Amino acid sequence: MLDPIKRRAGLSALAAAALLALTACGGGSVSEQTEANEEQAAAAGGDCGEFNILVHPWVGYTADAYVVGHVAEEELGCTVNYVELKEGGPSYQALASGDGDVILEEWSHQAELEAAVADGTAVDLGSMGAVGIIGWYVPGWLAEEHPEVLNWENLNDFADEFRTSESGNQGQFLGSDPTYTQYDEAIIKNLGLNFKVVFSGGETATVEAFEKAQKNKEWLLGYFWEPHYIHAEIPFARVELPPYEEGCDKNKAEVDCDYAETELKKVASKEFMDSGSPAASLVEKWTLSNEDQNQIAAYITADGMSPEDAAAKWVEDNPDKVEAWLG
Amino acid sequence: MATATVARPVEPGAAPPPPPEPRRVPRWVWALVVLGLWILVWSFTRGDDTLFVSGTEQTDLHERITDIADGLGGSAITGVIADGINAIVETLQGLISTPEAPRPAPQIGWLGVVAIATWVGYAVASWRIALLVAASFVSFGLFGFWEDSMDLLIVTLVSVFFAVLIGFPVAIAIGLSRTASRIVTPVLDLLQTMPTFVYLMFVFILFGIGAPNAVVCTVAYALPPIVRIAGFGIRDVSPAAIEATDSLGQTTWQRLWKVQVPMARRTIILGLNQTILAALSIAIIAGYVNGPGLGKPVLSALTQNNFGAGLVPGLLIVVMGIMLDRTTTAASERSERVARGGGEDPRRRRIVLGSLLVPVAVAVWYSRYAIDAAVFPSNDLASSVASRANDWMESITSALDGPSGAFKDAVTYGLLNPLQSLLAESPWWLAYAGLLALSLVVGGLRALVPAVVGLTGIYLLDLWNDTMVVLNMTIVATALVMVLALVFGVWMARSRRVDLIVRPTLDAGQTIPAFVYLIPVLALFGPTRFTAIVAGIIYAAPAAIKLVADGVRGVGETVVEAGRSTGSTTWQEITKVQLPMAKGSLVLATNQGLLYVLAMVVIGGLVGAGALGYDVVYALAHADYAGKGAAAGFSIVLLGILIDRVMRAAADRAGPGR
Amino acid sequence: MTQTVPPTTPVATERVAGDPALSVQGLWKIFGPRAERIIGTPDAELSRAELKRKTGCVVGVKDVSFDVAPGEVFVVMGLSGSGKSTLVRMLTRLIEPTAGTVEIGGQDITKAPDSRLRELRRKHVSMVFQHFGLLPHRKVVDNVSYGLEIRGEKKAARRERAMRMIELVGLSGYDQSYPDQLSGGMQQRVGLARALANDPELLLFDEPFSALDPLIRRDMQNEVVRLHRELGKTMVFITHDLQEALKLGDRILIMRDGQIVQVGRPDEVVARPADDYVREFVSDVPKSHVLTLRWVMRPVDDQVAPDTPVLPCDTVVREAARVVLDHNGPVLVAEGDRVVGMVDDDDILRVVVAEER
């Protein structure tokens, strides 16, 4: 039960709010904006329609996706959807079902890729321009004070220093997200190292661990990779393993060499490539170097920009590169 | 004392006092004996037959499950269901959240949605609730998450709709038939204990990604509360009323709809309320498979290591939870009052509601016309809050850096490692026998069947070693949860003021998604099992603290007074009167604590705790490991049900308040 | 235990002349697994405790038979656990009998199909319960009309009838209240109105006033007496209160451990208890309030003065006391026109003084 005074107060509050909204908003009308959007789409040359970019959970990929998305939206008039998924199986299923159109940065998942190409659901579009370097890294301070650790043959001498509460009486090797390509258990075993792989569980956990190790001068050895924005923030050093040779990683259980440098790939759904969408040709021509990707990623993480703003800023600063994708 | 005591009659005709029970060996002595034997055998056999399976290995069983899962595939029926859900969700999204190109805004802009929601809040509850609703909706837009918030609301409400559609008939069935109840209860246990990531994996195989996956997972998780609570309500209807109305010659159908359902109404609505909150809490995780909603920004903040950016949408989830909870509660109270003839004159109310529709219609129309009423004007509130939160977190974590590491090491070396070495480095048969014996000591003979079924099932799933590691973390985390629960629970029970301050914090701790606080916890403790334990504690402690607080407060004032009259100190009053009398709630709190901690096991896989959580997360990305992931999920389920049943048996033995 | 013993015959079956409104024959209720197999075996003769130990079954009602005449108030009395509540529930099969028959209006309901049984409950038999069994979410008027609603009567008609019933039980003006706004006594009036609304021939009362305070209980008893006078329904009334039984009952059936101990008129039960159990029970009853002259008179001897007053033999002792004590010498007792005995001061005082001890 509400007394009339209260109700009247409520009523007038609502009326006041509505009035305030009516008068305060000086912006344009919805229909004007709709028309503007239509014109832009028409100017961009037509009917791009929906464009679904798969987004994998690391910042470098976010940079790829929003740059492509920004250009597709602004220049081609596409309706871009960012479909956030774990890499590997889920992504290829999304390509097959039509929930996703492109993977912009495929690191490995050779088996899934080959299967998808074989059954005609996906197309391998080759390099996306960046090179993936996976390897064993230590924080910068450690490389400076104990440069010996940078050679794998000396690692056993320092196993005790790398020991943590999680690694028992062995040294700890910090593995990463379970979904990434990792052979560290095999490498450790085959090189006879006295280390135990402890999986951090994710990129966040790994980055936190390296940041903390650098700040507190803790001993840390772990799986990491380039390109990655964090290289711009804290120094890393790569540990030298027996060099990669063709085929030394063929049998996953017998790997005894460093990771191969990976040419990062673009993969698209067959149906999308055949659709004649202008976005398909954009994806085909699009490339991004390690430096460019790190730059955009740093906008997002170090400068705290939204992915959209970061992409827009980079596109504005690099008109020639963007031009090449559209030509 | 050698002198014989002479029995004096207490009152004429009273039964003679029961003969003194023969002094029995207390349970904790037996537990120590079992532990001693275990350690003895362990010292000789340590490291044998531990059934260790490394992260990338899998067994024939796991491969066979993978094959079965592949065989499931997306069938025609699941395709139709997925399309149906997509159609519903997309229609609603087009209406209030996602603009359809080339339109820059959804059909109804934010101002219109706020007006409608406020009107609904007033119509179902009161002005107060209407204001709460309006403030909540405006905060969604103000912090820049309008679209994600509307998406979460849509997924939650659509899921709740289906959960009620499926759950209510089941609730009626278990309310009316003991047999149905016996069949359905284990299924509900399974649905509630199965880690959401395992759902995600299977639902993903069947229904693909996006909204259908989110809705199906959410429905599965949100189903148990409505079924259990509404079923209980229907079963609990006064038999006197049923008998009396039966005697008038009603049919079974008339009895159900005119007597049982109306009389269970309040309980049914409580079930609905719980279902809504469960749906909200799980809709986040669906962000992993592109499920629409606030889960997406929370997860991407996690990958960007940006605590502040995740905190804002995380708190908006809390806001939505509070809004939905208070609205449904107030709506049920109001309808109760109206049904009882209270409230204002219905005709006048109808006129007021009708006339209020005019400003609502104006707002809707205006939100379709003016761009600022359609798309929430952007501002940098969210980013300034986020950066402030980041600075704050930075200073706290660096201040706590030293002590937190020392604490982590103390717990890890003092508790976690020794116990893990006993559980996970024992031969499996030794751990099996030891755990079975402990279950029997704790829960008595009633614990036999659940313990044997649970342990055997875990053995057969080929992930024995990983399960022991998880059990270890669960035990340690629960022990810490109970320490917190005792301290804060007793404190809250003894002081109203503390209760008033602490309780809302606890509610928020329960609603805020774990992904938000993983970042600071990681910064403090690094990727370790301890981090997973801390995440488990943050999630589990609120429930346990509240249970202990309510239990201790439930101890009758007269008993406490009687204790006080004998001149006991505060400490004696707590330890000799309040805690022993609240024993039932303590056992319940421990049980709930264990289950909540277990629910966080998979999250532990994301922060370096390995074991079953790692298996599940790994399987989510590697389709050829689906079987292992499922086996890990079922191992968690079996562990949960085992612990639950043993604890319940223990609670029943302890008796109410003894 | 090889000999077979036939089922016991009832201790006291009182049949009525003419067609009974209700006739119960050999009614059994045994709770437990495979209960129906026990009847007819020697096990059926065991005491409750022995049977429980041997088979795990519990006897609720053991071979009960009785008739109730149309318009009669028949009281079943016993302590808790005596089986009286089970007995009354079996009359409309709220509890299914294990064996035996129940005939209402000449029809055996124990074998009736569900539809027939519903028909019976809807139109012919109504019941009033100890804990009222009202629906808290319905107003008084909707509670009263519930029985009419479920048998499909039109809203206007059932509302009109419900209002009449509410008036009949003295609750006018409370029709729009909810049950929890009423006192216990008023709630039971609602229960009574609900039972009457169906216009049944037979009304069953299961300890309807046990949950009420003594004063209200007396009011309600008077209410039942009044309603019985006005409406003349046949009633079966369950109670554990002997005073209530004596006040209301035309006849009383006393139960113990599921069996009939005695059936008889109130004065019969008080004057001639069937066994020590009943004697213990009635020992506190103020006999002068219950016993009639029939139970205290002696045969007439010759020396009766011609102007001796004559009292009917149904006169309660207490009411006869003044006349007898005022008169010098014995007083004659007559049944109809026929003198059947006489009483003197001693006979009266023996009853009255016995009470005072």
PDB file of C-alpha atoms in Angstrom, chain A residues 1-2 4 6-7 10-11 14-15 17-18 21-31 33-35 37-38 54 57-59 62 79 82-91 93-94 97 99-100 109 112 163-168 172 174 176-182 185 198-209 211-212 215-216 218 229 300-301 304-305 307, chain B residues 54-56 86 101-105 111 118 122 127-128 204-206 208-209 287-290 296-297 299-300 302-306 337 342-344 348 352 356 359-360 362 365-374 383 393-394 397-398 401 408-409 412-413 416-417 519 522-530 604-610 614 617-618 620-624:
ATOM      1  CA  MET A   1       0.000   0.000   0.000  1.00  0.00           C
ATOM      2  CA  LEU A   2       1.301   3.322  -1.035  1.00  0.00           C
ATOM      3  CA  PRO A   4      -0.983   9.023  -2.667  1.00  0.00           C
ATOM      4  CA  LYS A   6       4.471   9.051  -2.386  1.00  0.00           C
ATOM      5  CA  ARG A   7       2.931   7.906  -5.615  1.00  0.00           C
ATOM      6  CA  GLY A  10       7.183   8.961  -7.960  1.00  0.00           C
ATOM      7  CA  LEU A  11       5.068  10.002 -10.911  1.00  0.00           C
ATOM      8  CA  LEU A  14       9.461   9.856 -13.760  1.00  0.00           C
ATOM      9  CA  ALA A  15       7.942  12.746 -15.695  1.00  0.00           C
ATOM     10  CA  ALA A  17      13.365  12.311 -15.833  1.00  0.00           C
ATOM     11  CA  ALA A  18      11.600  11.920 -19.154  1.00  0.00           C
ATOM     12  CA  ALA A  21      16.016  13.278 -21.309  1.00  0.00           C
ATOM     13  CA  LEU A  22      13.942  15.030 -23.971  1.00  0.00           C
ATOM     14  CA  THR A  23      15.564  18.397 -23.480  1.00  0.00           C
ATOM     15  CA  ALA A  24      19.088  17.360 -22.601  1.00  0.00           C
ATOM     16  CA  CYS A  25      19.660  15.213 -25.629  1.00  0.00           C
ATOM     17  CA  GLY A  26      20.717  17.384 -28.429  1.00  0.00           C
ATOM     18  CA  GLY A  27      22.008  14.496 -30.560  1.00  0.00           C
ATOM     19  CA  GLY A  28      20.749  13.455 -33.949  1.00  0.00           C
ATOM     20  CA  SER A  29      17.843  11.220 -34.715  1.00  0.00           C
ATOM     21  CA  VAL A  30      17.948   7.492 -35.202  1.00  0.00           C
ATOM     22  CA  SER A  31      16.689   7.661 -38.766  1.00  0.00           C
ATOM     23  CA  GLN A  33      22.024   7.822 -38.406  1.00  0.00           C
ATOM     24  CA  THR A  34      20.403   4.863 -40.197  1.00  0.00           C
ATOM     25  CA  GLU A  35      20.536   6.686 -43.484  1.00  0.00           C
ATOM     26  CA  ASN A  37      25.014   4.051 -42.221  1.00  0.00           C
ATOM     27  CA  GLU A  38      23.210   2.951 -45.382  1.00  0.00           C
ATOM     28  CA  LEU A  54      36.750 -15.858 -34.502  1.00  0.00           C
ATOM     29  CA  PRO A  57      41.989 -15.616 -26.015  1.00  0.00           C
ATOM     30  CA  TRP A  58      45.268 -13.730 -26.288  1.00  0.00           C
ATOM     31  CA  VAL A  59      45.769 -10.059 -26.756  1.00  0.00           C
ATOM     32  CA  THR A  62      42.507  -9.417 -30.273  1.00  0.00           C
ATOM     33  CA  THR A  79      28.347  -6.032 -39.828  1.00  0.00           C
ATOM     34  CA  TYR A  82      33.521 -11.059 -32.830  1.00  0.00           C
ATOM     35  CA  VAL A  83      33.040 -14.702 -31.896  1.00  0.00           C
ATOM     36  CA  GLU A  84      35.125 -15.475 -28.819  1.00  0.00           C
ATOM     37  CA  LEU A  85      36.285 -19.062 -28.664  1.00  0.00           C
ATOM     38  CA  LYS A  86      39.135 -21.234 -27.484  1.00  0.00           C
ATOM     39  CA  GLU A  87      41.482 -22.196 -30.310  1.00  0.00           C
ATOM     40  CA  GLY A  88      41.623 -25.665 -31.787  1.00  0.00           C
ATOM     41  CA  GLY A  89      38.577 -27.924 -32.022  1.00  0.00           C
ATOM     42  CA  PRO A  90      35.923 -25.356 -31.148  1.00  0.00           C
ATOM     43  CA  SER A  91      37.155 -22.927 -33.798  1.00  0.00           C
ATOM     44  CA  GLN A  93      33.698 -26.593 -35.620  1.00  0.00           C
ATOM     45  CA  ALA A  94      32.590 -22.969 -35.793  1.00  0.00           C
ATOM     46  CA  SER A  97      28.859 -24.665 -38.841  1.00  0.00           C
ATOM     47  CA  ASP A  99      29.212 -19.548 -36.760  1.00  0.00           C
ATOM     48  CA  GLY A 100      32.663 -18.254 -37.675  1.00  0.00           C
ATOM     49  CA  HIS A 109      46.547 -27.406 -34.649  1.00  0.00           C
ATOM     50  CA  GLU A 112      42.397 -30.049 -37.051  1.00  0.00           C
ATOM     51  CA  ARG A 163      62.396 -25.173  -7.118  1.00  0.00           C
ATOM     52  CA  THR A 164      58.949 -24.034  -5.871  1.00  0.00           C
ATOM     53  CA  SER A 165      56.233 -25.340  -3.622  1.00  0.00           C
ATOM     54  CA  GLU A 166      54.648 -26.982  -6.642  1.00  0.00           C
ATOM     55  CA  SER A 167      57.614 -28.815  -8.100  1.00  0.00           C
ATOM     56  CA  GLY A 168      58.675 -31.119  -5.282  1.00  0.00           C
ATOM     57  CA  GLN A 172      59.973 -25.871 -11.804  1.00  0.00           C
ATOM     58  CA  LEU A 174      56.220 -23.134 -15.890  1.00  0.00           C
ATOM     59  CA  SER A 176      51.206 -22.444 -20.050  1.00  0.00           C
ATOM     60  CA  ASP A 177      47.567 -22.608 -21.102  1.00  0.00           C
ATOM     61  CA  PRO A 178      46.600 -26.239 -21.628  1.00  0.00           C
ATOM     62  CA  THR A 179      45.286 -25.375 -25.056  1.00  0.00           C
ATOM     63  CA  TYR A 180      48.648 -24.169 -26.448  1.00  0.00           C
ATOM     64  CA  THR A 181      51.150 -26.322 -28.340  1.00  0.00           C
ATOM     65  CA  GLN A 182      53.675 -27.530 -25.772  1.00  0.00           C
ATOM     66  CA  GLU A 185      57.571 -32.532 -20.746  1.00  0.00           C
ATOM     67  CA  VAL A 198      53.843 -27.087 -13.699  1.00  0.00           C
ATOM     68  CA  PHE A 199      51.101 -25.702 -15.902  1.00  0.00           C
ATOM     69  CA  SER A 200      50.149 -22.130 -15.154  1.00  0.00           C
ATOM     70  CA  GLY A 201      46.770 -22.775 -16.733  1.00  0.00           C
ATOM     71  CA  GLY A 202      46.571 -19.644 -18.843  1.00  0.00           C
ATOM     72  CA  GLU A 203      48.182 -16.643 -20.401  1.00  0.00           C
ATOM     73  CA  THR A 204      47.175 -14.409 -17.507  1.00  0.00           C
ATOM     74  CA  ALA A 205      48.776 -16.675 -14.957  1.00  0.00           C
ATOM     75  CA  THR A 206      51.983 -16.920 -16.995  1.00  0.00           C
ATOM     76  CA  VAL A 207      52.228 -13.164 -17.513  1.00  0.00           C
ATOM     77  CA  GLU A 208      51.562 -12.518 -13.823  1.00  0.00           C
ATOM     78  CA  ALA A 209      54.284 -15.015 -12.930  1.00  0.00           C
ATOM     79  CA  GLU A 211      55.985  -9.869 -14.037  1.00  0.00           C
ATOM     80  CA  LYS A 212      56.262 -10.908 -10.428  1.00  0.00           C
ATOM     81  CA  LYS A 215      59.848  -7.345  -9.971  1.00  0.00           C
ATOM     82  CA  ASN A 216      60.899  -9.488  -7.012  1.00  0.00           C
ATOM     83  CA  GLU A 218      62.578 -14.521  -8.397  1.00  0.00           C
ATOM     84  CA  TYR A 229      52.701  -7.262 -25.866  1.00  0.00           C
ATOM     85  CA  ILE A 300      45.123  -2.228 -25.381  1.00  0.00           C
ATOM     86  CA  THR A 301      47.049  -3.447 -22.361  1.00  0.00           C
ATOM     87  CA  GLY A 304      44.140   0.652 -21.415  1.00  0.00           C
ATOM     88  CA  MET A 305      42.387   1.492 -24.692  1.00  0.00           C
ATOM     89  CA  PRO A 307      40.242  -2.921 -28.693  1.00  0.00           C
TER      90      PRO A 307
ATOM     91  CA  SER B  54      50.200 -37.219 -17.231  1.00  0.00           C
ATOM     92  CA  GLY B  55      48.412 -34.211 -18.692  1.00  0.00           C
ATOM     93  CA  THR B  56      48.670 -35.361 -22.297  1.00  0.00           C
ATOM     94  CA  ASN B  86      18.835 -18.780 -31.622  1.00  0.00           C
ATOM     95  CA  ALA B 101      22.408  -2.934 -39.568  1.00  0.00           C
ATOM     96  CA  PRO B 102      22.031  -0.350 -40.871  1.00  0.00           C
ATOM     97  CA  ARG B 103      20.048   0.801 -37.832  1.00  0.00           C
ATOM     98  CA  PRO B 104      22.481   2.172 -35.253  1.00  0.00           C
ATOM     99  CA  ALA B 105      20.361   1.060 -32.300  1.00  0.00           C
ATOM    100  CA  LEU B 111      15.492   4.993 -22.453  1.00  0.00           C
ATOM    101  CA  THR B 118      10.741   0.484 -14.222  1.00  0.00           C
ATOM    102  CA  TYR B 122       6.257  -1.045 -10.100  1.00  0.00           C
ATOM    103  CA  TRP B 127       7.914   2.007  -6.115  1.00  0.00           C
ATOM    104  CA  ARG B 128      10.978   1.125  -4.154  1.00  0.00           C
ATOM    105  CA  PHE B 204      29.274 -27.623 -27.634  1.00  0.00           C
ATOM    106  CA  ILE B 205      29.476 -30.977 -29.423  1.00  0.00           C
ATOM    107  CA  LEU B 206      25.676 -31.181 -29.557  1.00  0.00           C
ATOM    108  CA  GLY B 208      27.576 -25.694 -31.310  1.00  0.00           C
ATOM    109  CA  ILE B 209      28.531 -22.318 -29.915  1.00  0.00           C
ATOM    110  CA  GLY B 287      31.283 -16.573 -22.449  1.00  0.00           C
ATOM    111  CA  TYR B 288      33.914 -19.209 -23.155  1.00  0.00           C
ATOM    112  CA  VAL B 289      31.916 -20.438 -26.135  1.00  0.00           C
ATOM    113  CA  ASN B 290      30.797 -17.006 -27.246  1.00  0.00           C
ATOM    114  CA  LYS B 296      32.584 -11.897 -22.442  1.00  0.00           C
ATOM    115  CA  PRO B 297      34.125  -8.651 -21.128  1.00  0.00           C
ATOM    116  CA  LEU B 299      36.859 -13.148 -19.744  1.00  0.00           C
ATOM    117  CA  SER B 300      38.617 -10.829 -22.156  1.00  0.00           C
ATOM    118  CA  LEU B 302      41.236 -11.877 -17.818  1.00  0.00           C
ATOM    119  CA  THR B 303      43.208 -12.533 -21.009  1.00  0.00           C
ATOM    120  CA  GLN B 304      44.374  -8.927 -20.975  1.00  0.00           C
ATOM    121  CA  ASN B 305      45.405  -9.234 -17.363  1.00  0.00           C
ATOM    122  CA  ASN B 306      43.328  -6.163 -16.621  1.00  0.00           C
ATOM    123  CA  ARG B 337      -0.648  -9.584   0.077  1.00  0.00           C
ATOM    124  CA  GLY B 342      -4.429  -6.546   1.089  1.00  0.00           C
ATOM    125  CA  GLY B 343      -2.937  -3.785  -0.993  1.00  0.00           C
ATOM    126  CA  GLU B 344      -4.859  -0.970  -2.532  1.00  0.00           C
ATOM    127  CA  ARG B 348      -7.615   2.255  -8.745  1.00  0.00           C
ATOM    128  CA  VAL B 352      -2.646   4.153 -12.079  1.00  0.00           C
ATOM    129  CA  LEU B 356       1.700   5.283 -16.205  1.00  0.00           C
ATOM    130  CA  PRO B 359       5.048   8.122 -20.154  1.00  0.00           C
ATOM    131  CA  VAL B 360       6.411   4.631 -20.869  1.00  0.00           C
ATOM    132  CA  VAL B 362       6.497   8.271 -24.820  1.00  0.00           C
ATOM    133  CA  TRP B 365       8.781   6.257 -28.905  1.00  0.00           C
ATOM    134  CA  TYR B 366      11.476   8.789 -28.081  1.00  0.00           C
ATOM    135  CA  SER B 367      14.082   6.040 -27.737  1.00  0.00           C
ATOM    136  CA  ARG B 368      13.269   4.988 -31.288  1.00  0.00           C
ATOM    137  CA  TYR B 369      13.574   8.534 -32.497  1.00  0.00           C
ATOM    138  CA  ALA B 370      16.514  10.302 -30.826  1.00  0.00           C
ATOM    139  CA  ILE B 371      19.950   8.788 -31.030  1.00  0.00           C
ATOM    140  CA  ASP B 372      20.916   9.765 -27.487  1.00  0.00           C
ATOM    141  CA  ALA B 373      17.872   7.998 -26.090  1.00  0.00           C
ATOM    142  CA  ALA B 374      18.564   4.986 -28.282  1.00  0.00           C
ATOM    143  CA  SER B 383      37.685   3.201 -17.660  1.00  0.00           C
ATOM    144  CA  MET B 393      45.033  -3.557  -6.574  1.00  0.00           C
ATOM    145  CA  GLU B 394      48.639  -2.798  -7.505  1.00  0.00           C
ATOM    146  CA  THR B 397      49.381  -6.659  -3.929  1.00  0.00           C
ATOM    147  CA  SER B 398      52.773  -5.035  -3.598  1.00  0.00           C
ATOM    148  CA  ASP B 401      53.729  -9.403  -1.428  1.00  0.00           C
ATOM    149  CA  LYS B 408      51.360 -19.523   0.915  1.00  0.00           C
ATOM    150  CA  ASP B 409      54.574 -21.382   1.696  1.00  0.00           C
ATOM    151  CA  THR B 412      51.795 -25.456   1.097  1.00  0.00           C
ATOM    152  CA  TYR B 413      54.721 -27.001   2.942  1.00  0.00           C
ATOM    153  CA  LEU B 416      49.195 -29.228   1.311  1.00  0.00           C
ATOM    154  CA  ASN B 417      52.331 -31.139   0.404  1.00  0.00           C
ATOM    155  CA  ILE B 519      43.943 -11.681 -11.345  1.00  0.00           C
ATOM    156  CA  LEU B 522      47.397 -14.703  -9.136  1.00  0.00           C
ATOM    157  CA  ALA B 523      49.435 -11.567  -8.561  1.00  0.00           C
ATOM    158  CA  LEU B 524      49.744 -12.489  -4.893  1.00  0.00           C
ATOM    159  CA  PHE B 525      50.299 -16.204  -5.031  1.00  0.00           C
ATOM    160  CA  GLY B 526      51.393 -17.033  -8.577  1.00  0.00           C
ATOM    161  CA  PRO B 527      50.184 -20.032 -10.572  1.00  0.00           C
ATOM    162  CA  THR B 528      50.012 -22.579  -7.771  1.00  0.00           C
ATOM    163  CA  ARG B 529      47.593 -24.957  -6.141  1.00  0.00           C
ATOM    164  CA  PHE B 530      47.341 -22.396  -3.371  1.00  0.00           C
ATOM    165  CA  GLY B 604      41.934 -24.161 -10.535  1.00  0.00           C
ATOM    166  CA  GLY B 605      42.979 -25.678 -13.843  1.00  0.00           C
ATOM    167  CA  LEU B 606      43.265 -22.123 -15.187  1.00  0.00           C
ATOM    168  CA  VAL B 607      45.629 -20.932 -12.459  1.00  0.00           C
ATOM    169  CA  GLY B 608      48.163 -23.697 -12.213  1.00  0.00           C
ATOM    170  CA  ALA B 609      46.518 -26.223  -9.935  1.00  0.00           C
ATOM    171  CA  GLY B 610      46.625 -28.929 -12.593  1.00  0.00           C
ATOM    172  CA  TYR B 614      43.543 -29.104 -16.163  1.00  0.00           C
ATOM    173  CA  VAL B 617      40.269 -27.279 -19.697  1.00  0.00           C
ATOM    174  CA  TYR B 618      42.610 -29.239 -21.948  1.00  0.00           C
ATOM    175  CA  LEU B 620      37.721 -28.174 -24.078  1.00  0.00           C
ATOM    176  CA  ALA B 621      40.402 -27.177 -26.598  1.00  0.00           C
ATOM    177  CA  HIS B 622      41.458 -30.595 -27.870  1.00  0.00           C
ATOM    178  CA  ALA B 623      38.507 -32.447 -29.312  1.00  0.00           C
ATOM    179  CA  ASP B 624      40.417 -35.741 -29.236  1.00  0.00           C
TER     180      ASP B 624
END
